[in-house]
PDB file of C-alpha atoms in Angstrom:
ATOM      1  CA  MET A  75      90.847  77.218 105.609  1.00 93.00           C
ATOM      2  CA  CYS A  76      91.065  78.114 101.915  1.00 95.00           C
ATOM      3  CA  THR A  77      88.429  80.800 102.266  1.00 95.00           C
ATOM      4  CA  ARG A  78      89.778  82.141 105.532  1.00 96.00           C
ATOM      5  CA  PHE A  79      93.298  82.606 104.156  1.00 97.00           C
ATOM      6  CA  ASN A  80      92.455  83.083 100.480  1.00 96.00           C
ATOM      7  CA  VAL A  81      94.633  80.187  99.323  1.00 97.00           C
ATOM      8  CA  THR A  82      93.991  77.194  97.103  1.00 96.00           C
ATOM      9  CA  PRO A  83      93.637  73.602  98.306  1.00 94.00           C
ATOM     10  CA  ARG A  84      96.809  72.888  96.359  1.00 96.00           C
ATOM     11  CA  THR A  85      98.683  75.456  98.475  1.00 96.00           C
ATOM     12  CA  LEU A  86      97.440  73.841 101.677  1.00 96.00           C
ATOM     13  CA  ARG A  87      98.435  70.381 100.451  1.00 95.00           C
ATOM     14  CA  TYR A  88     101.879  71.677  99.496  1.00 96.00           C
ATOM     15  CA  TYR A  89     102.368  73.299 102.897  1.00 96.00           C
ATOM     16  CA  GLU A  90     101.356  70.002 104.439  1.00 95.00           C
ATOM     17  CA  TYR A  91     103.761  68.107 102.153  1.00 95.00           C
ATOM     18  CA  ILE A  92     106.712  70.273 103.242  1.00 95.00           C
ATOM     19  CA  ASP A  93     105.738  69.978 106.919  1.00 92.00           C
ATOM     20  CA  LEU A  94     104.566  73.537 107.463  1.00 95.00           C
ATOM     21  CA  LEU A  95     101.080  72.370 108.413  1.00 96.00           C
ATOM     22  CA  THR A  96      99.892  69.139 110.015  1.00 94.00           C
ATOM     23  CA  PRO A  97      96.097  69.029 109.979  1.00 95.00           C
ATOM     24  CA  ARG A  98      94.177  66.182 111.558  1.00 95.00           C
ATOM     25  CA  LYS A  99      92.898  63.851 108.845  1.00 93.00           C
ATOM     26  CA  GLU A 100      89.758  61.779 108.684  1.00 93.00           C
ATOM     27  CA  GLY A 101      89.649  60.023 105.342  1.00 92.00           C
ATOM     28  CA  ARG A 102      90.155  62.708 102.721  1.00 88.00           C
ATOM     29  CA  ALA A 103      88.965  65.508 105.029  1.00 91.00           C
ATOM     30  CA  ARG A 104      91.433  67.720 106.835  1.00 93.00           C
ATOM     31  CA  PHE A 105      90.719  69.568 110.056  1.00 94.00           C
ATOM     32  CA  TYR A 106      92.806  72.577 110.985  1.00 95.00           C
ATOM     33  CA  SER A 107      93.255  73.439 114.639  1.00 95.00           C
ATOM     34  CA  THR A 108      93.820  76.865 116.138  1.00 95.00           C
ATOM     35  CA  ARG A 109      97.542  76.032 116.088  1.00 94.00           C
ATOM     36  CA  GLU A 110      97.425  75.352 112.349  1.00 95.00           C
ATOM     37  CA  CYS A 111      95.564  78.610 111.741  1.00 96.00           C
ATOM     38  CA  ALA A 112      98.201  80.508 113.728  1.00 94.00           C
ATOM     39  CA  ARG A 113     100.954  78.792 111.736  1.00 95.00           C
ATOM     40  CA  MET A 114      99.199  79.678 108.486  1.00 97.00           C
ATOM     41  CA  THR A 115      99.060  83.331 109.550  1.00 96.00           C
ATOM     42  CA  LEU A 116     102.812  83.263 110.194  1.00 94.00           C
ATOM     43  CA  ILE A 117     103.516  81.444 106.919  1.00 96.00           C
ATOM     44  CA  LEU A 118     101.587  83.966 104.858  1.00 97.00           C
ATOM     45  CA  ARG A 119     103.144  86.886 106.701  1.00 95.00           C
ATOM     46  CA  GLY A 120     106.589  85.414 106.097  1.00 95.00           C
ATOM     47  CA  ARG A 121     105.822  84.966 102.394  1.00 95.00           C
ATOM     48  CA  ARG A 122     104.600  88.560 102.160  1.00 95.00           C
ATOM     49  CA  PHE A 123     107.916  89.709 103.633  1.00 95.00           C
ATOM     50  CA  GLY A 124     109.777  87.633 101.048  1.00 93.00           C
ATOM     51  CA  PHE A 125     111.058  84.792 103.200  1.00 94.00           C
ATOM     52  CA  PRO A 126     111.625  81.448 101.467  1.00 94.00           C
ATOM     53  CA  LEU A 127     109.352  78.636 102.657  1.00 95.00           C
ATOM     54  CA  GLU A 128     112.339  76.663 103.951  1.00 94.00           C
ATOM     55  CA  ASP A 129     113.365  79.559 106.207  1.00 93.00           C
ATOM     56  CA  ILE A 130     109.793  79.771 107.486  1.00 94.00           C
ATOM     57  CA  ARG A 131     109.736  76.017 108.110  1.00 94.00           C
ATOM     58  CA  GLN A 132     113.020  76.146 110.033  1.00 93.00           C
ATOM     59  CA  TRP A 133     111.785  79.113 112.050  1.00 91.00           C
ATOM     60  CA  LEU A 134     108.566  77.295 112.991  1.00 92.00           C
ATOM     61  CA  LEU A 135     110.607  74.241 114.014  1.00 91.00           C
ATOM     62  CA  ILE A 136     112.572  76.385 116.456  1.00 92.00           C
ATOM     63  CA  TYR A 137     109.366  77.056 118.376  1.00 86.00           C
ATOM     64  CA  ASP A 138     108.538  73.345 118.464  1.00 85.00           C
ATOM     65  CA  HIS A 139     111.992  72.356 119.736  1.00 89.00           C
ATOM     66  CA  GLU A 140     113.379  75.332 121.624  1.00 91.00           C
ATOM     67  CA  GLY A 141     110.504  77.611 122.587  1.00 88.00           C
ATOM     68  CA  THR A 142     109.338  81.149 122.095  1.00 89.00           C
ATOM     69  CA  GLU A 143     112.404  83.136 123.183  1.00 91.00           C
ATOM     70  CA  THR A 144     114.770  81.265 120.881  1.00 92.00           C
ATOM     71  CA  GLN A 145     112.248  81.590 118.070  1.00 91.00           C
ATOM     72  CA  MET A 146     111.974  85.354 118.627  1.00 92.00           C
ATOM     73  CA  ARG A 147     115.768  85.725 118.582  1.00 94.00           C
ATOM     74  CA  ALA A 148     115.909  83.803 115.309  1.00 92.00           C
ATOM     75  CA  TRP A 149     113.123  86.006 113.938  1.00 92.00           C
ATOM     76  CA  VAL A 150     115.079  89.175 114.711  1.00 95.00           C
ATOM     77  CA  GLU A 151     118.121  87.771 112.885  1.00 94.00           C
ATOM     78  CA  LEU A 152     116.043  86.709 109.871  1.00 93.00           C
ATOM     79  CA  ALA A 153     114.249  90.064 109.817  1.00 94.00           C
ATOM     80  CA  ASP A 154     117.550  91.978 109.896  1.00 97.00           C
ATOM     81  CA  VAL A 155     118.847  90.065 106.879  1.00 95.00           C
ATOM     82  CA  GLN A 156     115.563  90.455 104.992  1.00 95.00           C
ATOM     83  CA  LEU A 157     115.343  94.174 105.771  1.00 96.00           C
ATOM     84  CA  ALA A 158     118.835  94.719 104.380  1.00 97.00           C
ATOM     85  CA  GLU A 159     117.905  92.805 101.228  1.00 95.00           C
ATOM     86  CA  LEU A 160     114.642  94.709 100.752  1.00 96.00           C
ATOM     87  CA  GLU A 161     116.381  98.041 101.295  1.00 97.00           C
ATOM     88  CA  GLU A 162     118.939  97.128  98.623  1.00 98.00           C
ATOM     89  CA  GLN A 163     116.166  96.135  96.226  1.00 97.00           C
ATOM     90  CA  GLN A 164     114.423  99.426  96.941  1.00 97.00           C
ATOM     91  CA  ARG A 165     117.636 101.355  96.234  1.00 98.00           C
ATOM     92  CA  GLN A 166     118.070  99.521  92.939  1.00 98.00           C
ATOM     93  CA  LEU A 167     114.433 100.138  91.986  1.00 98.00           C
ATOM     94  CA  VAL A 168     114.747 103.877  92.628  1.00 98.00           C
ATOM     95  CA  GLU A 169     117.952 103.979  90.566  1.00 98.00           C
ATOM     96  CA  THR A 170     116.364 102.037  87.691  1.00 98.00           C
ATOM     97  CA  THR A 171     113.211 104.165  87.770  1.00 98.00           C
ATOM     98  CA  GLU A 172     115.228 107.385  87.631  1.00 98.00           C
ATOM     99  CA  GLU A 173     117.299 106.096  84.703  1.00 98.00           C
ATOM    100  CA  LEU A 174     114.200 104.968  82.798  1.00 98.00           C
ATOM    101  CA  ARG A 175     112.506 108.317  83.422  1.00 98.00           C
ATOM    102  CA  ARG A 176     115.609 110.194  82.193  1.00 98.00           C
ATOM    103  CA  LEU A 177     115.823 108.106  79.001  1.00 97.00           C
ATOM    104  CA  ARG A 178     112.087 108.417  78.405  1.00 97.00           C
ATOM    105  CA  ASN A 179     112.256 112.199  78.737  1.00 96.00           C
ATOM    106  CA  LEU A 180     115.282 112.447  76.427  1.00 96.00           C
ATOM    107  CA  THR A 181     113.438 110.389  73.817  1.00 96.00           C
ATOM    108  CA  ALA A 182     110.239 112.408  74.199  1.00 95.00           C
ATOM    109  CA  ASP A 183     112.203 115.647  73.843  1.00 94.00           C
ATOM    110  CA  GLU A 184     113.885 114.343  70.698  1.00 93.00           C
ATOM    111  CA  ILE A 185     110.544 113.380  69.162  1.00 93.00           C
ATOM    112  CA  SER A 186     108.998 116.789  69.824  1.00 89.00           C
ATOM    113  CA  SER A 187     111.971 118.724  68.431  1.00 80.00           C
TER     114      SER A 187
END
């Protein structure tokens, strides 16, 4: 599982601790089913998109308790909020980059004068 998803054992244990994953245990060994691998794919995708682990956990619980359609509706709502946040961050980054570039060029011009 660590190799497949490029994560540490500590990450897997933490995800288990916060109820994102529930592998079958035999002694100290853990066995991950197809379901757990699918959940891990969704967890990592959610993290890449910037979702907090608690939001991911709640979203996965929706599937367990209410099914696919309700989960998909919740996903659309979460995605809309996250897209708006990412777009705002992108706007701020462009603004900051332009300001830094302007100040850098003013300073460079002053040095070469």
